[in-house]
mmCIF file of C-alpha atoms and ligand atoms in Angstrom:
data_model
loop_
_atom_site.group_PDB
_atom_site.id
_atom_site.type_symbol
_atom_site.label_atom_id
_atom_site.label_comp_id
_atom_site.label_asym_id
_atom_site.label_seq_id
_atom_site.Cartn_x
_atom_site.Cartn_y
_atom_site.Cartn_z
ATOM 1 C CA UNK J 23 132.754 9.406 149.356
ATOM 2 C CA UNK J 24 130.130 8.117 151.922
ATOM 3 C CA UNK J 25 132.489 9.225 154.963
ATOM 4 C CA UNK J 26 133.097 12.533 153.456
ATOM 5 C CA UNK J 27 129.457 13.479 152.582
ATOM 6 C CA UNK J 28 128.650 12.631 156.432
ATOM 7 C CA UNK J 29 130.871 15.538 157.633
ATOM 8 C CA UNK J 30 129.095 18.730 158.313
ATOM 9 C CA UNK J 31 129.906 21.462 155.763
ATOM 10 C CA UNK J 32 131.246 18.849 153.177
ATOM 11 C CA UNK J 33 128.380 16.779 152.467
ATOM 12 C CA UNK J 34 126.216 19.985 151.969
ATOM 13 C CA UNK J 35 128.698 22.770 151.753
ATOM 14 C CA UNK J 36 126.002 25.033 150.174
ATOM 15 C CA UNK J 37 122.885 26.145 151.852
ATOM 16 C CA UNK J 38 119.576 24.625 150.895
ATOM 17 C CA UNK J 39 117.798 26.715 148.198
ATOM 18 C CA UNK J 40 114.155 26.884 149.371
ATOM 19 C CA UNK J 41 111.253 28.671 147.592
ATOM 20 C CA UNK J 42 107.821 28.993 149.016
ATOM 21 C CA UNK J 43 104.723 30.189 147.364
ATOM 22 C CA UNK J 44 103.663 32.389 150.364
ATOM 23 C CA UNK J 45 105.537 34.577 153.010
ATOM 24 C CA UNK J 46 103.866 32.425 155.787
ATOM 25 C CA UNK J 47 105.616 29.237 154.457
ATOM 26 C CA UNK J 48 108.948 31.208 154.124
ATOM 27 C CA UNK J 49 108.580 32.670 157.675
ATOM 28 C CA UNK J 50 108.107 29.125 159.201
ATOM 29 C CA UNK J 51 110.948 27.584 157.044
ATOM 30 C CA UNK J 52 113.350 30.430 158.370
ATOM 31 C CA UNK J 53 112.137 29.470 161.919
ATOM 32 C CA UNK J 54 113.587 26.060 161.494
ATOM 33 C CA UNK J 55 116.219 26.446 158.785
ATOM 34 C CA UNK J 56 118.116 29.245 160.358
ATOM 35 C CA UNK J 57 121.379 30.058 158.517
ATOM 36 C CA UNK J 58 121.478 26.634 156.689
ATOM 37 C CA UNK J 59 118.941 27.687 154.225
ATOM 38 C CA UNK J 60 118.116 30.474 151.795
ATOM 39 C CA UNK J 61 114.475 31.079 151.364
ATOM 40 C CA UNK J 62 112.238 33.397 149.351
ATOM 41 C CA UNK J 63 108.639 33.488 148.567
ATOM 42 C CA UNK J 64 106.803 34.206 145.280
ATOM 43 C CA UNK J 65 103.661 35.906 146.603
ATOM 44 C CA UNK J 66 103.929 38.783 149.006
ATOM 45 C CA UNK J 67 101.994 38.925 152.356
ATOM 46 C CA UNK J 68 99.997 41.944 150.962
ATOM 47 C CA UNK J 69 98.904 40.185 147.775
ATOM 48 C CA UNK J 70 95.868 37.990 147.239
ATOM 49 C CA UNK J 71 97.437 34.597 147.147
ATOM 50 C CA UNK J 72 94.826 33.374 144.784
ATOM 51 C CA UNK J 73 95.878 35.729 142.172
ATOM 52 C CA UNK J 74 99.580 36.504 141.738
ATOM 53 C CA UNK J 75 101.194 37.980 138.781
ATOM 54 C CA UNK J 76 104.082 35.631 137.766
ATOM 55 C CA UNK J 77 107.269 37.719 137.254
ATOM 56 C CA UNK J 78 110.255 36.344 135.203
ATOM 57 C CA UNK J 79 112.558 36.958 138.190
ATOM 58 C CA UNK J 80 110.714 34.144 139.986
ATOM 59 C CA UNK J 81 111.664 31.730 137.235
ATOM 60 C CA UNK J 82 115.447 32.300 137.891
ATOM 61 C CA UNK J 83 114.885 31.467 141.499
ATOM 62 C CA UNK J 84 112.754 28.379 140.756
ATOM 63 C CA UNK J 85 115.378 27.095 138.393
ATOM 64 C CA UNK J 86 117.958 27.016 141.274
ATOM 65 C CA UNK J 87 115.594 25.750 143.946
ATOM 66 C CA UNK J 88 116.304 22.429 145.775
ATOM 67 C CA UNK J 89 112.792 22.689 147.539
ATOM 68 C CA UNK J 90 109.442 24.260 146.561
ATOM 69 C CA UNK J 91 106.891 24.419 149.364
ATOM 70 C CA UNK J 92 103.369 25.149 148.516
ATOM 71 C CA UNK J 93 100.058 25.636 150.414
ATOM 72 C CA UNK J 94 98.271 23.433 147.997
ATOM 73 C CA UNK J 95 94.342 22.844 147.803
ATOM 74 C CA UNK J 96 94.462 24.771 144.671
ATOM 75 C CA UNK J 97 95.416 28.057 146.236
ATOM 76 C CA UNK J 98 98.168 28.638 143.761
ATOM 77 C CA UNK J 99 96.522 26.789 140.821
ATOM 78 C CA UNK J 100 95.903 30.094 138.854
ATOM 79 C CA UNK J 101 99.546 31.040 138.885
ATOM 80 C CA UNK J 102 102.098 28.390 139.955
ATOM 81 C CA UNK J 103 101.867 25.531 137.379
ATOM 82 C CA UNK J 104 103.370 27.647 134.428
ATOM 83 C CA UNK J 105 106.116 28.826 136.655
ATOM 84 C CA UNK J 106 106.990 25.288 137.664
ATOM 85 C CA UNK J 107 106.861 24.060 133.906
ATOM 86 C CA UNK J 108 108.954 27.032 132.706
ATOM 87 C CA UNK J 109 111.538 26.686 135.351
ATOM 88 C CA UNK J 110 112.576 23.266 133.767
ATOM 89 C CA UNK J 111 113.697 22.263 137.192
ATOM 90 C CA UNK J 112 112.605 18.638 137.536
ATOM 91 C CA UNK J 113 113.157 18.522 141.353
ATOM 92 C CA UNK J 114 110.237 21.120 141.980
ATOM 93 C CA UNK J 115 107.615 19.515 139.555
ATOM 94 C CA UNK J 116 104.751 17.980 141.433
ATOM 95 C CA UNK J 117 106.002 14.419 141.367
ATOM 96 C CA UNK J 118 109.724 15.760 142.077
ATOM 97 C CA UNK J 119 111.769 15.092 145.129
ATOM 98 C CA UNK J 120 111.827 18.813 145.868
ATOM 99 C CA UNK J 121 108.024 19.470 146.044
ATOM 100 C CA UNK J 122 106.414 19.898 149.356
ATOM 101 C CA UNK J 123 102.647 20.278 149.736
ATOM 102 C CA UNK J 124 102.057 21.508 153.163
ATOM 103 C CA UNK J 125 98.325 20.767 153.187
ATOM 104 C CA UNK J 126 99.012 17.110 153.543
ATOM 105 C CA UNK J 127 100.222 17.705 157.200
ATOM 106 C CA UNK J 128 97.617 20.145 158.387
ATOM 107 C CA UNK J 129 94.048 20.186 159.606
ATOM 108 C CA UNK J 130 91.968 21.141 156.712
ATOM 109 C CA UNK J 131 88.467 22.689 157.147
ATOM 110 C CA UNK J 132 85.448 22.921 154.746
ATOM 111 C CA UNK J 133 86.239 19.892 152.710
ATOM 112 C CA UNK J 134 83.338 19.648 150.326
ATOM 113 C CA UNK J 135 81.145 16.699 150.618
ATOM 114 C CA UNK J 136 79.823 15.040 147.584
ATOM 115 C CA UNK J 137 79.719 16.728 144.074
ATOM 116 C CA UNK J 138 81.340 20.061 143.700
ATOM 117 C CA UNK J 139 79.856 22.273 141.226
ATOM 118 C CA UNK J 140 80.818 25.631 139.824
ATOM 119 C CA UNK J 141 77.661 27.290 141.187
ATOM 120 C CA UNK J 142 79.246 26.831 144.645
ATOM 121 C CA UNK J 143 82.059 29.126 143.564
ATOM 122 C CA UNK J 144 85.447 27.722 142.339
ATOM 123 C CA UNK J 145 88.006 28.939 144.754
ATOM 124 C CA UNK J 146 88.119 26.156 147.398
ATOM 125 C CA UNK J 147 87.042 22.920 145.723
ATOM 126 C CA UNK J 148 89.458 20.619 147.848
ATOM 127 C CA UNK J 149 88.866 22.261 151.285
ATOM 128 C CA UNK J 150 90.003 25.576 152.732
ATOM 129 C CA UNK J 151 93.471 26.456 151.847
ATOM 130 C CA UNK J 152 93.743 29.317 154.428
ATOM 131 C CA UNK J 153 94.769 26.740 157.171
ATOM 132 C CA UNK J 154 98.158 28.423 158.157
ATOM 133 C CA UNK J 155 95.907 30.860 160.274
ATOM 134 C CA UNK J 156 95.711 28.305 162.974
ATOM 135 C CA UNK J 157 99.027 28.207 164.990
ATOM 136 C CA UNK J 158 98.583 24.427 165.285
ATOM 137 C CA UNK J 159 98.931 24.129 161.582
ATOM 138 C CA UNK J 160 101.885 26.418 161.605
ATOM 139 C CA UNK J 161 103.565 24.062 164.148
ATOM 140 C CA UNK J 162 102.805 21.239 161.731
ATOM 141 C CA UNK J 163 104.301 22.951 158.785
ATOM 142 C CA UNK J 164 107.319 23.974 160.763
ATOM 143 C CA UNK J 165 107.889 20.202 161.783
ATOM 144 C CA UNK J 166 107.503 19.232 158.058
ATOM 145 C CA UNK J 167 110.223 21.584 157.073
ATOM 146 C CA UNK J 168 112.474 20.348 159.942
ATOM 147 C CA UNK J 169 111.999 16.839 158.642
ATOM 148 C CA UNK J 170 112.284 17.604 154.942
ATOM 149 C CA UNK J 171 115.582 19.784 155.497
ATOM 150 C CA UNK J 172 116.985 16.971 157.571
ATOM 151 C CA UNK J 173 116.427 14.584 154.770
ATOM 152 C CA UNK J 174 117.960 16.848 152.214
ATOM 153 C CA UNK J 175 120.914 17.851 154.400
ATOM 154 C CA UNK J 176 121.503 14.875 156.708
ATOM 155 C CA UNK J 177 124.711 16.516 158.266
ATOM 156 C CA UNK J 178 122.423 19.229 159.770
ATOM 157 C CA UNK J 179 119.376 17.194 160.702
ATOM 158 C CA UNK J 180 119.852 17.649 164.349
ATOM 159 C CA UNK J 181 120.227 21.342 163.868
ATOM 160 C CA UNK J 182 116.884 21.502 162.254
ATOM 161 C CA UNK J 183 115.084 19.345 164.904
ATOM 162 C CA UNK J 184 116.658 21.586 167.525
ATOM 163 C CA UNK J 185 115.383 24.782 166.021
ATOM 164 C CA UNK J 186 111.978 23.153 165.642
ATOM 165 C CA UNK J 187 111.965 22.245 169.357
ATOM 166 C CA UNK J 188 112.744 25.897 170.286
ATOM 167 C CA UNK J 189 110.041 27.129 167.841
ATOM 168 C CA UNK J 190 107.499 24.794 169.323
ATOM 169 C CA UNK J 191 108.278 26.007 172.811
ATOM 170 C CA UNK J 192 107.996 29.741 171.875
ATOM 171 C CA UNK J 193 104.841 29.073 169.890
ATOM 172 C CA UNK J 194 103.169 27.351 172.726
ATOM 173 C CA UNK J 195 103.935 30.266 175.077
ATOM 174 C CA UNK J 196 102.549 32.701 172.515
ATOM 175 C CA UNK J 197 99.486 30.548 171.882
ATOM 176 C CA UNK J 198 98.721 30.863 175.654
ATOM 177 C CA UNK J 199 98.887 34.614 175.567
ATOM 178 C CA UNK J 200 96.619 35.022 172.371
ATOM 179 C CA UNK J 201 94.052 32.352 173.799
ATOM 180 C CA UNK J 202 93.900 34.455 176.964
ATOM 181 C CA UNK J 203 93.363 37.642 175.084
ATOM 182 C CA UNK J 204 90.568 36.053 172.935
ATOM 183 C CA UNK J 205 88.792 34.111 175.747
ATOM 184 C CA UNK J 206 86.537 36.815 176.850
ATOM 185 C CA UNK J 207 85.000 36.944 173.352
ATOM 186 C CA UNK J 208 84.337 33.232 172.842
ATOM 187 C CA UNK J 209 81.262 32.587 170.564
ATOM 188 C CA UNK J 210 80.967 36.184 169.249
ATOM 189 C CA UNK J 211 79.472 36.083 165.883
ATOM 190 C CA UNK J 212 81.409 37.886 162.943
ATOM 191 C CA UNK J 213 81.053 38.124 159.182
ATOM 192 C CA UNK J 214 84.260 37.779 156.922
ATOM 193 C CA UNK J 215 84.793 38.879 153.327
ATOM 194 C CA UNK J 216 86.260 35.801 152.102
ATOM 195 C CA UNK J 217 86.557 32.354 153.606
ATOM 196 C CA UNK J 218 90.016 33.177 154.719
ATOM 197 C CA UNK J 219 89.436 32.826 158.594
ATOM 198 C CA UNK J 220 87.768 29.376 159.388
ATOM 199 C CA UNK J 221 90.983 28.053 161.064
ATOM 200 C CA UNK J 222 91.676 31.211 162.872
ATOM 201 C CA UNK J 223 88.235 31.698 164.073
ATOM 202 C CA UNK J 224 87.673 28.089 165.193
ATOM 203 C CA UNK J 225 90.929 28.203 167.122
ATOM 204 C CA UNK J 226 90.250 31.586 168.798
ATOM 205 C CA UNK J 227 86.469 30.920 169.462
ATOM 206 C CA UNK J 228 84.850 33.352 166.982
ATOM 207 C CA UNK J 229 81.773 32.215 165.077
ATOM 208 C CA UNK J 230 81.661 33.042 161.339
ATOM 209 C CA UNK J 231 78.120 33.316 160.183
ATOM 210 C CA UNK J 232 78.243 34.680 156.755
ATOM 211 C CA UNK J 233 80.583 36.253 154.063
ATOM 212 C CA UNK J 234 80.515 39.490 152.119
ATOM 213 C CA UNK J 235 81.404 37.432 148.988
ATOM 214 C CA UNK J 236 78.009 35.682 147.941
ATOM 215 C CA UNK J 237 80.227 32.720 146.917
ATOM 216 C CA UNK J 238 84.037 32.002 147.353
ATOM 217 C CA UNK J 239 85.836 34.242 144.733
ATOM 218 C CA UNK J 240 82.635 36.141 143.582
ATOM 219 C CA UNK J 241 82.527 39.942 144.503
ATOM 220 C CA UNK J 242 79.813 41.305 146.488
ATOM 221 C CA UNK J 243 76.381 41.854 144.903
ATOM 222 C CA UNK J 244 73.774 44.373 146.092
ATOM 223 C CA UNK J 245 71.149 41.798 146.858
ATOM 224 C CA UNK J 246 73.618 39.555 148.997
ATOM 225 C CA UNK J 247 74.952 42.752 150.737
ATOM 226 C CA UNK J 248 71.359 43.836 151.635
ATOM 227 C CA UNK J 249 70.558 40.249 153.061
ATOM 228 C CA UNK J 250 73.856 40.399 155.139
ATOM 229 C CA UNK J 251 72.956 43.859 156.557
ATOM 230 C CA UNK J 252 69.503 42.541 157.584
ATOM 231 C CA UNK J 253 70.954 39.410 159.171
ATOM 232 C CA UNK J 254 73.813 41.327 160.965
ATOM 233 C CA UNK J 255 71.066 43.761 162.535
ATOM 234 C CA UNK J 256 68.765 40.976 163.369
ATOM 235 C CA UNK J 257 71.533 39.003 165.132
ATOM 236 C CA UNK J 258 73.547 41.962 166.572
ATOM 237 C CA UNK J 259 76.617 41.232 164.548
ATOM 238 C CA UNK J 260 79.054 44.062 164.503
ATOM 239 C CA UNK J 261 82.426 43.192 162.839
ATOM 240 C CA UNK J 262 83.240 42.512 159.310
ATOM 241 C CA UNK J 263 86.774 40.812 158.981
ATOM 242 C CA UNK J 264 88.434 41.853 155.707
ATOM 243 C CA UNK J 265 91.665 40.958 154.023
ATOM 244 C CA UNK J 266 93.721 44.035 153.036
ATOM 245 C CA UNK J 267 93.595 43.362 149.214
ATOM 246 C CA UNK J 268 89.789 43.577 148.908
ATOM 247 C CA UNK J 269 87.850 46.713 147.990
ATOM 248 C CA UNK J 270 86.398 48.232 151.253
ATOM 249 C CA UNK J 271 83.453 49.794 149.478
ATOM 250 C CA UNK J 272 80.923 46.900 150.464
ATOM 251 C CA UNK J 273 82.365 46.236 153.897
ATOM 252 C CA UNK J 274 82.303 49.976 154.779
ATOM 253 C CA UNK J 275 78.758 50.222 153.816
ATOM 254 C CA UNK J 276 77.710 47.182 155.655
ATOM 255 C CA UNK J 277 79.487 48.586 158.991
ATOM 256 C CA UNK J 278 77.682 51.949 158.422
ATOM 257 C CA UNK J 279 74.462 50.373 158.134
ATOM 258 C CA UNK J 280 74.840 48.127 161.002
ATOM 259 C CA UNK J 281 76.649 50.539 163.450
ATOM 260 C CA UNK J 282 79.545 48.151 163.357
ATOM 261 C CA UNK J 283 83.120 48.255 162.062
ATOM 262 C CA UNK J 284 85.463 46.618 159.553
ATOM 263 C CA UNK J 285 88.509 44.945 160.928
ATOM 264 C CA UNK J 286 91.225 44.800 158.188
ATOM 265 C CA UNK J 287 93.225 41.719 159.474
ATOM 266 C CA UNK J 288 96.201 40.419 158.027
ATOM 267 C CA UNK J 289 96.168 37.093 156.481
ATOM 268 C CA UNK J 290 99.801 36.738 155.998
ATOM 269 C CA UNK J 291 103.196 37.487 157.143
ATOM 270 C CA UNK J 292 104.430 40.623 155.283
ATOM 271 C CA UNK J 293 100.765 41.900 155.003
ATOM 272 C CA UNK J 294 102.259 45.084 156.471
ATOM 273 C CA UNK J 295 105.723 46.187 157.516
ATOM 274 C CA UNK J 296 105.242 45.308 161.218
ATOM 275 C CA UNK J 297 104.538 41.573 160.513
ATOM 276 C CA UNK J 298 107.976 40.131 159.719
ATOM 277 C CA UNK J 299 107.460 36.683 161.241
ATOM 278 C CA UNK J 300 104.806 34.072 162.120
ATOM 279 C CA UNK J 301 104.333 35.395 165.782
ATOM 280 C CA UNK J 302 103.889 38.931 164.708
ATOM 281 C CA UNK J 303 101.054 37.938 162.470
ATOM 282 C CA UNK J 304 98.842 36.607 165.286
ATOM 283 C CA UNK J 305 99.962 39.395 167.639
ATOM 284 C CA UNK J 306 98.641 41.887 165.017
ATOM 285 C CA UNK J 307 95.476 40.226 164.333
ATOM 286 C CA UNK J 308 94.543 39.167 168.020
ATOM 287 C CA UNK J 309 95.253 42.832 169.211
ATOM 288 C CA UNK J 310 93.374 44.440 166.553
ATOM 289 C CA UNK J 311 90.314 41.921 167.011
ATOM 290 C CA UNK J 312 90.375 42.304 170.776
ATOM 291 C CA UNK J 313 90.282 46.221 170.686
ATOM 292 C CA UNK J 314 87.276 46.100 168.230
ATOM 293 C CA UNK J 315 85.396 43.179 170.013
ATOM 294 C CA UNK J 316 85.665 45.350 173.146
ATOM 295 C CA UNK J 317 84.379 48.411 171.510
ATOM 296 C CA UNK J 318 81.673 47.015 169.378
ATOM 297 C CA UNK J 319 79.627 44.794 171.673
HETATM 298 ZN ZN1 ZN F 2 90.611 31.621 149.469
#
């Protein structure tokens, strides 16, 4: 039996069945998994990943999953736990062998110090979960997938590591391009709607000074919006970075009052039809930002 299971295609004739919570994780799984895995994500890239409507069709997929990869840090806490429970698949429960929390491999920002109270907002109590927006974290996620796939399908372990090495090389080349495009704007101050962009902005040299949300997960209030407008005028801040699933009313008003602009950036693969992989995500965001940073100085 042991000898048989070591033969490629016999030890693991079927493809690994991978489910991810977000399209970003699915895209990275695809980079290293190639045609040895099937992968699907629960949240679509155009949806707010904090609030996803659990559809019954996800249950069927979760029932059959060998692996469930999550962003973690409570990003999915509002919708994933009941799906896991109802799937009755022991592998993908939090303590199961097929549960993979990618936050453990990544650089996490905004980890709260000391006591966390509800007054601080309740969206990111364990640190900022939007960490996939730094390509270095994308690299770490891809490596974690390659390692885990190789443990689950030992016959194809070299295949997964080979694909990871290729991805790493292509990503390094792409990072050089993105960094070169963003370099002239290093240190520029911006405002973002939600705290989705700390990893992205740290990596590409933008300085996030405030948020349209008064606190994480809390919609804009007139008083906070007014304060923000005054601050942006005083400091000459022109750009408001907004995720595609938020109401543009407050950001548009802020841009009008400050003579600036709203940049609807894509936080995820699948945010629009052009963005079908991890590289296109940064291509889109960097190109849009560069055009607006150049225009609104
Ligand atoms: Zn968030």
